[in-house]
Amino acid sequence: MSRFNSYINTASHLIKNYKGETPFAIFLRTYFGANKKYGSRDRKQIASLCYNYFRTGHVAADEPIENRILLGNFLCETAPSDLMESLASEWNKIIDQPIDKKISAINNAINIQDIFPFKEELSNGIDPELFCRSYLIQPDLFLRIRPKTRIGFLKKLEKANLDHTILDEDCLVLPNTSKVEEHFILDKEIIVQDYNSQKVFDHLRTDNIINQTMHTAVWDCCAASGGKSILLMDLFNHKIDLTVSDIRPSIILNLHQRFKKAGIKSYNYFISDIEKAGFQHPIAETDIIVCDAPCTGSGTWGRTPEQLHYFNKETIESFSDRQKKIASNVIPYLKKDGLFIYITCSVFKKENEEVANSLMKDFDLELLQMEILKGYDKKADSMFVTIFRKK
């Protein structure tokens, strides 16, 4: 058996034994840790085969896994390789061609829209064809430059000689494999933050809200890793009274450590299940509530394509119910004329527009923004943001 056949067989074995219970990256690390015979080049090739298989979603679902692995490699890779030359030489000759030519080469035997079989669930404004095609391309790495670090960071960036593009004043895009932690101080100088995640508060800039308010009370009610809170602190030049909360004590502990690195010293926090009615908030009312709600994460599956394979459509409804409960429980803590910012990294309308419309029906809210932030044309995540003002 050739080395390349061995790669295919190992990838097939991994895929068959993976059940989606943990991130595939962790599953791979565990497997290679227990099987020391694989060198660095072997691990990289096998991992690439697996991820290319997952990127094709539900295309050619009836084909044997080995065939689908090779197909995934053909559709996702853009440069000839010894593996493809050995196992599919005709495909290797045109692997650098546009996706439509590749599909023609296999006699149009596949429909690209089979990658994502939940098209009827997509939010308004998402192009299903372009969204499906984006799965075949690995998303980029996006960085946000922290305020007051720009000059020093750019000097380091020049010295590091990393391939990059500056998208705007404080956003950079780099290849996904860039080792930025080897050159920069994460959270202090830069934040690893997706392009659209950096854009969710743009309305606050355009509506001049940032410059009109001083020491605004802000509650990030589903704080998680704290990326949105750090962004708000930077936008408001630390002139906010910040409160963060989450249901998980471990998350709050990690958040403390991240805030320390980010230079955020003054903030309040509490641990609570805000999905349950009657939870206790330590502050009576607040000016801005950010609800980056628990969701399917379907707008980020380009980074973790294995999730598409193991996704159960029925969970969309359960997430939508949770989101409505959380939002309905926290909105009463919003001051009159205060802002409620609802965010998901989902592409499903039941988690997005339907939740927003339900909130408008149940509460006296003025809609300021409702928008899908499309990432599939930018090699970025897709997100949804709605901003309400309480009347």
Short mmCIF file of C-alpha atoms in Angstrom, two decimals:
data_model
loop_
_atom_site.label_atom_id
_atom_site.label_comp_id
_atom_site.label_asym_id
_atom_site.label_seq_id
_atom_site.Cartn_x
_atom_site.Cartn_y
_atom_site.Cartn_z
CA MET A 1 0.00 0.00 0.00
CA SER A 2 1.31 3.44 -0.91
CA ARG A 3 1.82 6.18 1.64
CA PHE A 4 -1.05 8.11 0.03
CA ASN A 5 -3.48 5.20 0.26
CA SER A 6 -2.47 4.91 3.91
CA TYR A 7 -3.38 8.58 4.42
CA ILE A 8 -6.81 8.02 2.90
CA ASN A 9 -7.40 4.92 5.03
CA THR A 10 -6.36 6.71 8.22
CA ALA A 11 -8.59 9.68 7.40
CA SER A 12 -11.46 7.29 6.73
CA HIS A 13 -10.87 5.53 10.04
CA LEU A 14 -10.89 8.84 11.91
CA ILE A 15 -14.07 10.07 10.23
CA LYS A 16 -15.91 6.80 10.87
CA ASN A 17 -14.96 6.84 14.56
CA TYR A 18 -15.66 10.52 15.17
CA LYS A 19 -19.15 11.11 16.57
CA GLY A 20 -19.16 14.89 16.80
CA GLU A 21 -19.15 14.97 20.61
CA THR A 22 -16.00 17.13 20.84
CA PRO A 23 -14.37 19.53 18.38
CA PHE A 24 -12.61 17.52 15.68
CA ALA A 25 -9.34 19.33 16.41
CA ILE A 26 -9.35 17.87 19.92
CA PHE A 27 -10.31 14.43 18.59
CA LEU A 28 -7.37 14.56 16.17
CA ARG A 29 -4.94 15.71 18.84
CA THR A 30 -5.98 12.84 21.10
CA TYR A 31 -5.61 10.31 18.30
CA PHE A 32 -2.18 11.47 17.21
CA GLY A 33 -1.09 11.68 20.84
CA ALA A 34 -1.89 8.00 21.24
CA ASN A 35 -0.33 7.05 17.87
CA LYS A 36 3.21 8.41 17.83
CA LYS A 37 4.11 6.79 14.50
CA TYR A 38 2.75 9.77 12.55
CA GLY A 39 5.27 12.47 11.78
CA SER A 40 4.48 16.14 11.37
CA ARG A 41 3.96 15.87 7.60
CA ASP A 42 1.72 12.81 8.04
CA ARG A 43 -0.44 14.55 10.64
CA LYS A 44 -0.83 17.63 8.49
CA GLN A 45 -1.85 15.64 5.41
CA ILE A 46 -4.32 13.42 7.27
CA ALA A 47 -5.90 16.37 9.05
CA SER A 48 -6.26 18.22 5.74
CA LEU A 49 -7.99 15.23 4.14
CA CYS A 50 -10.44 15.01 7.02
CA TYR A 51 -11.29 18.71 7.04
CA ASN A 52 -11.70 18.78 3.25
CA TYR A 53 -14.13 15.89 3.61
CA PHE A 54 -16.15 17.83 6.19
CA ARG A 55 -16.08 20.97 4.02
CA THR A 56 -18.09 19.21 1.32
CA GLY A 57 -20.96 18.83 3.77
CA HIS A 58 -23.63 16.49 2.43
CA VAL A 59 -22.38 16.32 -1.16
CA ALA A 60 -22.25 12.76 -2.60
CA ALA A 61 -23.68 11.43 0.66
CA ASP A 62 -24.25 7.94 -0.80
CA GLU A 63 -20.64 7.49 -1.91
CA PRO A 64 -18.11 5.52 0.19
CA ILE A 65 -16.18 7.71 2.63
CA GLU A 66 -12.89 7.04 0.82
CA ASN A 67 -14.35 8.43 -2.42
CA ARG A 68 -15.76 11.45 -0.62
CA ILE A 69 -12.38 12.16 0.99
CA LEU A 70 -10.71 12.26 -2.41
CA LEU A 71 -13.56 14.37 -3.83
CA GLY A 72 -13.27 16.80 -0.93
CA ASN A 73 -9.56 17.15 -1.51
CA PHE A 74 -10.15 17.84 -5.20
CA LEU A 75 -12.81 20.49 -4.55
CA CYS A 76 -11.05 22.27 -1.68
CA GLU A 77 -7.38 22.24 -2.67
CA THR A 78 -6.02 24.62 -5.29
CA ALA A 79 -2.52 23.33 -5.96
CA PRO A 80 -1.34 20.03 -7.50
CA SER A 81 0.07 17.47 -5.07
CA ASP A 82 1.85 14.14 -5.10
CA LEU A 83 -1.15 12.57 -3.35
CA MET A 84 -3.60 13.68 -6.04
CA GLU A 85 -1.14 12.75 -8.80
CA SER A 86 -0.90 9.25 -7.36
CA LEU A 87 -4.60 8.68 -6.67
CA ALA A 88 -6.43 10.90 -9.18
CA SER A 89 -4.00 12.21 -11.78
CA GLU A 90 -6.69 13.63 -14.10
CA TRP A 91 -8.12 15.68 -11.25
CA ASN A 92 -4.64 16.80 -10.25
CA LYS A 93 -4.18 18.40 -13.69
CA ILE A 94 -7.09 20.81 -13.12
CA ILE A 95 -7.06 21.18 -9.34
CA ASP A 96 -6.07 24.84 -9.67
CA GLN A 97 -9.11 25.63 -11.86
CA PRO A 98 -12.34 27.38 -10.76
CA ILE A 99 -14.87 25.26 -8.91
CA ASP A 100 -17.30 25.17 -11.87
CA LYS A 101 -14.66 23.63 -14.11
CA LYS A 102 -13.89 21.04 -11.44
CA ILE A 103 -17.56 20.11 -11.22
CA SER A 104 -17.73 19.82 -15.01
CA ALA A 105 -14.75 17.48 -14.90
CA ILE A 106 -16.72 15.02 -12.81
CA ASN A 107 -19.63 15.25 -15.27
CA ASN A 108 -21.69 17.52 -13.03
CA ALA A 109 -22.27 14.54 -10.76
CA ILE A 110 -22.72 16.75 -7.72
CA ASN A 111 -24.86 19.75 -6.78
CA ILE A 112 -22.86 22.33 -4.85
CA GLN A 113 -25.95 23.31 -2.86
CA ASP A 114 -26.04 19.81 -1.34
CA ILE A 115 -23.20 21.00 0.92
CA PHE A 116 -25.71 22.77 3.17
CA PRO A 117 -29.11 21.00 3.20
CA PHE A 118 -30.92 23.54 5.39
CA LYS A 119 -31.43 26.29 2.81
CA GLU A 120 -35.09 26.83 3.72
CA GLU A 121 -33.99 27.81 7.22
CA LEU A 122 -31.60 30.58 6.10
CA SER A 123 -32.13 34.20 7.08
CA ASN A 124 -33.29 36.68 4.49
CA GLY A 125 -30.52 38.12 2.34
CA ILE A 126 -28.24 35.07 2.38
CA ASP A 127 -27.38 33.71 -1.07
CA PRO A 128 -27.55 29.89 -0.70
CA GLU A 129 -25.23 29.23 -3.65
CA LEU A 130 -22.50 31.59 -2.47
CA PHE A 131 -22.94 30.42 1.11
CA CYS A 132 -22.42 26.78 0.08
CA ARG A 133 -19.38 27.61 -2.07
CA SER A 134 -17.77 29.38 0.88
CA TYR A 135 -17.54 26.07 2.75
CA LEU A 136 -14.90 24.90 0.27
CA ILE A 137 -12.54 27.69 1.36
CA GLN A 138 -10.91 27.97 4.77
CA PRO A 139 -11.82 31.28 6.45
CA ASP A 140 -9.13 33.83 7.17
CA LEU A 141 -7.74 34.98 10.51
CA PHE A 142 -8.84 38.47 11.56
CA LEU A 143 -7.17 40.71 14.13
CA ARG A 144 -8.32 43.91 15.77
CA ILE A 145 -5.64 46.38 16.83
CA ARG A 146 -6.22 47.72 20.34
CA PRO A 147 -6.32 51.50 20.83
CA LYS A 148 -2.99 53.18 21.69
CA THR A 149 -1.02 50.16 20.45
CA ARG A 150 -1.25 50.80 16.71
CA ILE A 151 2.21 52.32 16.12
CA GLY A 152 4.05 49.70 18.15
CA PHE A 153 1.99 46.89 16.65
CA LEU A 154 2.66 47.99 13.06
CA LYS A 155 6.41 48.08 13.78
CA LYS A 156 6.21 44.52 15.10
CA LEU A 157 4.09 43.50 12.12
CA GLU A 158 6.70 44.80 9.68
CA LYS A 159 9.45 42.98 11.55
CA ALA A 160 7.44 39.73 11.66
CA ASN A 161 7.09 39.80 7.87
CA LEU A 162 3.67 38.10 8.03
CA ASP A 163 1.49 37.98 4.96
CA HIS A 164 -1.39 40.35 5.75
CA THR A 165 -3.86 42.93 4.48
CA ILE A 166 -5.07 45.96 6.44
CA LEU A 167 -8.83 46.14 5.85
CA ASP A 168 -9.48 49.35 7.76
CA GLU A 169 -7.89 51.40 10.51
CA ASP A 170 -7.88 48.65 13.14
CA CYS A 171 -8.69 45.40 11.29
CA LEU A 172 -6.18 43.06 9.67
CA VAL A 173 -6.66 39.83 7.77
CA LEU A 174 -4.05 37.07 7.65
CA PRO A 175 -3.92 33.45 6.47
CA ASN A 176 -5.60 31.17 8.98
CA THR A 177 -2.36 29.37 9.83
CA SER A 178 -0.51 32.54 10.90
CA LYS A 179 1.23 32.15 14.28
CA VAL A 180 0.38 35.61 15.58
CA GLU A 181 0.97 34.62 19.21
CA GLU A 182 4.68 34.26 18.39
CA HIS A 183 4.95 37.93 17.47
CA PHE A 184 2.32 39.88 19.42
CA ILE A 185 0.82 40.04 22.90
CA LEU A 186 -2.70 38.72 22.49
CA ASP A 187 -5.49 40.71 24.16
CA LYS A 188 -3.09 43.51 25.07
CA GLU A 189 -1.93 44.59 21.61
CA ILE A 190 -4.40 42.75 19.42
CA ILE A 191 -7.63 40.82 19.72
CA VAL A 192 -8.20 37.73 17.60
CA GLN A 193 -11.73 38.61 16.48
CA ASP A 194 -13.61 37.77 13.31
CA TYR A 195 -14.29 40.56 10.82
CA ASN A 196 -18.04 40.71 11.43
CA SER A 197 -17.65 40.32 15.17
CA GLN A 198 -15.72 43.59 14.99
CA LYS A 199 -18.64 45.19 13.13
CA VAL A 200 -21.57 44.42 15.44
CA PHE A 201 -21.38 47.80 17.21
CA ASP A 202 -20.86 49.94 14.10
CA HIS A 203 -24.29 51.51 14.60
CA LEU A 204 -23.03 53.02 17.84
CA ARG A 205 -20.36 54.79 15.80
CA THR A 206 -22.61 55.99 13.00
CA ASP A 207 -25.34 57.19 15.37
CA ASN A 208 -22.68 59.07 17.38
CA ILE A 209 -23.86 57.30 20.55
CA ILE A 210 -20.30 56.76 21.72
CA ASN A 211 -19.51 60.47 21.78
CA GLN A 212 -22.82 61.46 23.39
CA THR A 213 -22.56 59.30 26.49
CA MET A 214 -20.29 59.35 29.51
CA HIS A 215 -19.95 56.45 31.95
CA THR A 216 -22.77 54.54 30.35
CA ALA A 217 -23.95 51.47 32.25
CA VAL A 218 -23.45 48.42 30.01
CA TRP A 219 -24.42 44.83 30.76
CA ASP A 220 -22.96 42.03 28.62
CA CYS A 221 -25.40 39.37 29.75
CA CYS A 222 -23.91 36.36 27.89
CA ALA A 223 -20.29 37.41 28.16
CA ALA A 224 -18.56 34.10 27.27
CA SER A 225 -14.92 34.92 26.38
CA GLY A 226 -15.53 38.67 26.74
CA GLY A 227 -14.59 39.72 23.22
CA LYS A 228 -17.63 41.99 22.80
CA SER A 229 -17.01 43.59 26.20
CA ILE A 230 -13.40 44.39 25.33
CA LEU A 231 -14.58 45.89 22.04
CA LEU A 232 -17.10 48.09 23.87
CA MET A 233 -14.45 49.21 26.35
CA ASP A 234 -12.21 50.20 23.47
CA LEU A 235 -15.00 52.00 21.60
CA PHE A 236 -16.04 53.98 24.68
CA ASN A 237 -12.44 54.62 25.75
CA HIS A 238 -13.14 52.72 28.99
CA LYS A 239 -15.83 55.27 29.95
CA ILE A 240 -18.52 52.70 30.69
CA ASP A 241 -19.66 51.02 33.87
CA LEU A 242 -19.40 47.43 32.67
CA THR A 243 -21.17 44.40 34.12
CA VAL A 244 -20.60 40.94 32.70
CA SER A 245 -22.47 37.74 33.46
CA ASP A 246 -22.55 34.12 32.39
CA ILE A 247 -24.04 30.87 33.64
CA ARG A 248 -20.65 29.12 33.82
CA PRO A 249 -18.19 29.91 36.65
CA SER A 250 -15.27 28.63 34.55
CA ILE A 251 -16.10 31.15 31.84
CA ILE A 252 -16.11 34.03 34.31
CA LEU A 253 -12.75 32.84 35.69
CA ASN A 254 -11.24 32.81 32.20
CA LEU A 255 -12.79 36.20 31.53
CA HIS A 256 -11.07 37.66 34.61
CA GLN A 257 -7.73 36.49 33.28
CA ARG A 258 -8.41 37.88 29.81
CA PHE A 259 -9.57 41.24 31.17
CA LYS A 260 -6.38 41.48 33.20
CA LYS A 261 -4.29 41.03 30.05
CA ALA A 262 -6.50 43.56 28.25
CA GLY A 263 -5.98 46.17 30.98
CA ILE A 264 -9.63 46.17 32.07
CA LYS A 265 -9.61 46.57 35.85
CA SER A 266 -12.93 48.15 36.74
CA TYR A 267 -16.04 46.05 36.08
CA ASN A 268 -18.76 44.11 37.85
CA TYR A 269 -19.65 40.48 37.31
CA PHE A 270 -22.08 37.84 38.46
CA ILE A 271 -22.94 34.22 37.68
CA SER A 272 -26.57 33.45 36.93
CA ASP A 273 -28.88 31.47 34.69
CA ILE A 274 -30.65 34.38 33.01
CA GLU A 275 -32.76 31.94 31.01
CA LYS A 276 -34.76 31.33 34.19
CA ALA A 277 -37.42 33.85 35.12
CA GLY A 278 -36.83 35.59 38.42
CA PHE A 279 -33.03 35.59 38.34
CA GLN A 280 -31.47 38.35 40.42
CA HIS A 281 -29.56 41.17 38.71
CA PRO A 282 -27.37 43.20 41.10
CA ILE A 283 -28.07 46.44 39.17
CA ALA A 284 -31.57 47.89 38.89
CA GLU A 285 -31.37 49.32 35.35
CA THR A 286 -28.78 49.76 32.64
CA ASP A 287 -28.27 51.93 29.54
CA ILE A 288 -27.10 49.23 27.12
CA ILE A 289 -27.67 45.48 27.23
CA VAL A 290 -25.62 43.29 24.90
CA CYS A 291 -27.10 39.84 24.37
CA ASP A 292 -24.68 37.73 22.32
CA ALA A 293 -27.07 34.83 22.65
CA PRO A 294 -26.30 31.11 22.76
CA CYS A 295 -26.99 29.81 19.25
CA THR A 296 -26.28 27.03 16.77
CA GLY A 297 -23.13 28.85 15.66
CA SER A 298 -24.04 28.04 12.05
CA GLY A 299 -22.43 31.25 10.81
CA THR A 300 -19.04 29.96 12.01
CA TRP A 301 -19.18 26.41 10.62
CA GLY A 302 -16.69 27.33 7.91
CA ARG A 303 -14.12 27.19 10.73
CA THR A 304 -15.49 23.96 12.22
CA PRO A 305 -17.08 22.20 9.23
CA GLU A 306 -17.52 18.97 11.17
CA GLN A 307 -20.47 20.61 12.93
CA LEU A 308 -22.41 20.68 9.67
CA HIS A 309 -22.19 16.89 9.43
CA TYR A 310 -23.56 16.28 12.92
CA PHE A 311 -26.14 19.06 13.08
CA ASN A 312 -29.71 18.16 14.01
CA LYS A 313 -32.19 20.56 12.44
CA GLU A 314 -34.53 20.18 15.42
CA THR A 315 -32.10 22.08 17.64
CA ILE A 316 -32.84 25.33 15.78
CA GLU A 317 -36.23 25.55 17.48
CA SER A 318 -34.79 24.84 20.92
CA PHE A 319 -32.16 27.56 20.52
CA SER A 320 -34.82 30.00 19.33
CA ASP A 321 -36.89 29.29 22.44
CA ARG A 322 -33.87 29.83 24.70
CA GLN A 323 -32.99 33.08 22.96
CA LYS A 324 -36.52 34.45 23.40
CA LYS A 325 -36.49 33.54 27.10
CA ILE A 326 -33.11 35.15 27.73
CA ALA A 327 -33.97 38.34 25.86
CA SER A 328 -37.38 38.59 27.51
CA ASN A 329 -35.83 38.17 30.96
CA VAL A 330 -33.16 40.85 30.52
CA ILE A 331 -35.03 43.58 28.62
CA PRO A 332 -36.95 44.69 31.76
CA TYR A 333 -33.58 45.78 33.22
CA LEU A 334 -33.11 48.28 30.37
CA LYS A 335 -33.64 51.97 31.07
CA LYS A 336 -36.07 54.05 29.02
CA ASP A 337 -34.29 55.09 25.80
CA GLY A 338 -31.71 52.40 26.50
CA LEU A 339 -30.33 50.12 23.79
CA PHE A 340 -30.82 46.37 23.54
CA ILE A 341 -28.29 44.77 21.19
CA TYR A 342 -29.17 41.21 20.13
CA ILE A 343 -26.40 39.24 18.39
CA THR A 344 -26.02 35.70 17.08
CA CYS A 345 -23.42 33.93 14.96
CA SER A 346 -26.25 32.02 13.28
CA VAL A 347 -27.57 32.07 9.72
CA PHE A 348 -30.97 30.64 10.66
CA LYS A 349 -34.00 32.95 10.55
CA LYS A 350 -35.63 31.27 13.55
CA GLU A 351 -32.67 32.42 15.67
CA ASN A 352 -32.46 35.80 13.99
CA GLU A 353 -35.42 37.65 12.44
CA GLU A 354 -38.04 35.54 14.20
CA VAL A 355 -36.55 36.27 17.62
CA ALA A 356 -36.23 39.98 16.82
CA ASN A 357 -39.81 40.20 15.55
CA SER A 358 -41.06 38.37 18.62
CA LEU A 359 -39.33 40.88 20.89
CA MET A 360 -40.85 43.80 19.01
CA LYS A 361 -44.27 42.24 19.47
CA ASP A 362 -43.84 41.61 23.20
CA PHE A 363 -42.00 44.80 24.23
CA ASP A 364 -42.24 48.50 23.46
CA LEU A 365 -39.11 48.69 21.32
CA GLU A 366 -38.03 50.89 18.44
CA LEU A 367 -36.04 49.06 15.79
CA LEU A 368 -32.79 50.84 14.91
CA GLN A 369 -30.99 48.09 13.00
CA MET A 370 -31.67 44.54 11.83
CA GLU A 371 -28.97 43.09 9.63
CA ILE A 372 -27.26 39.91 8.51
CA LEU A 373 -23.52 40.57 8.43
CA LYS A 374 -22.54 38.25 5.60
CA GLY A 375 -19.10 36.72 5.87
CA TYR A 376 -19.20 34.15 3.08
CA ASP A 377 -17.91 36.70 0.56
CA LYS A 378 -15.07 37.80 2.86
CA LYS A 379 -13.71 34.46 4.13
CA ALA A 380 -15.22 35.46 7.47
CA ASP A 381 -18.03 34.37 9.78
CA SER A 382 -21.64 35.39 9.19
CA MET A 383 -23.50 37.08 12.05
CA PHE A 384 -26.82 38.71 12.83
CA VAL A 385 -27.29 41.93 14.80
CA THR A 386 -30.42 43.76 15.87
CA ILE A 387 -30.44 46.99 17.89
CA PHE A 388 -33.57 48.24 19.65
CA ARG A 389 -34.25 51.39 21.64
CA LYS A 390 -36.61 51.01 24.56
CA LYS A 391 -39.47 53.52 24.28
#
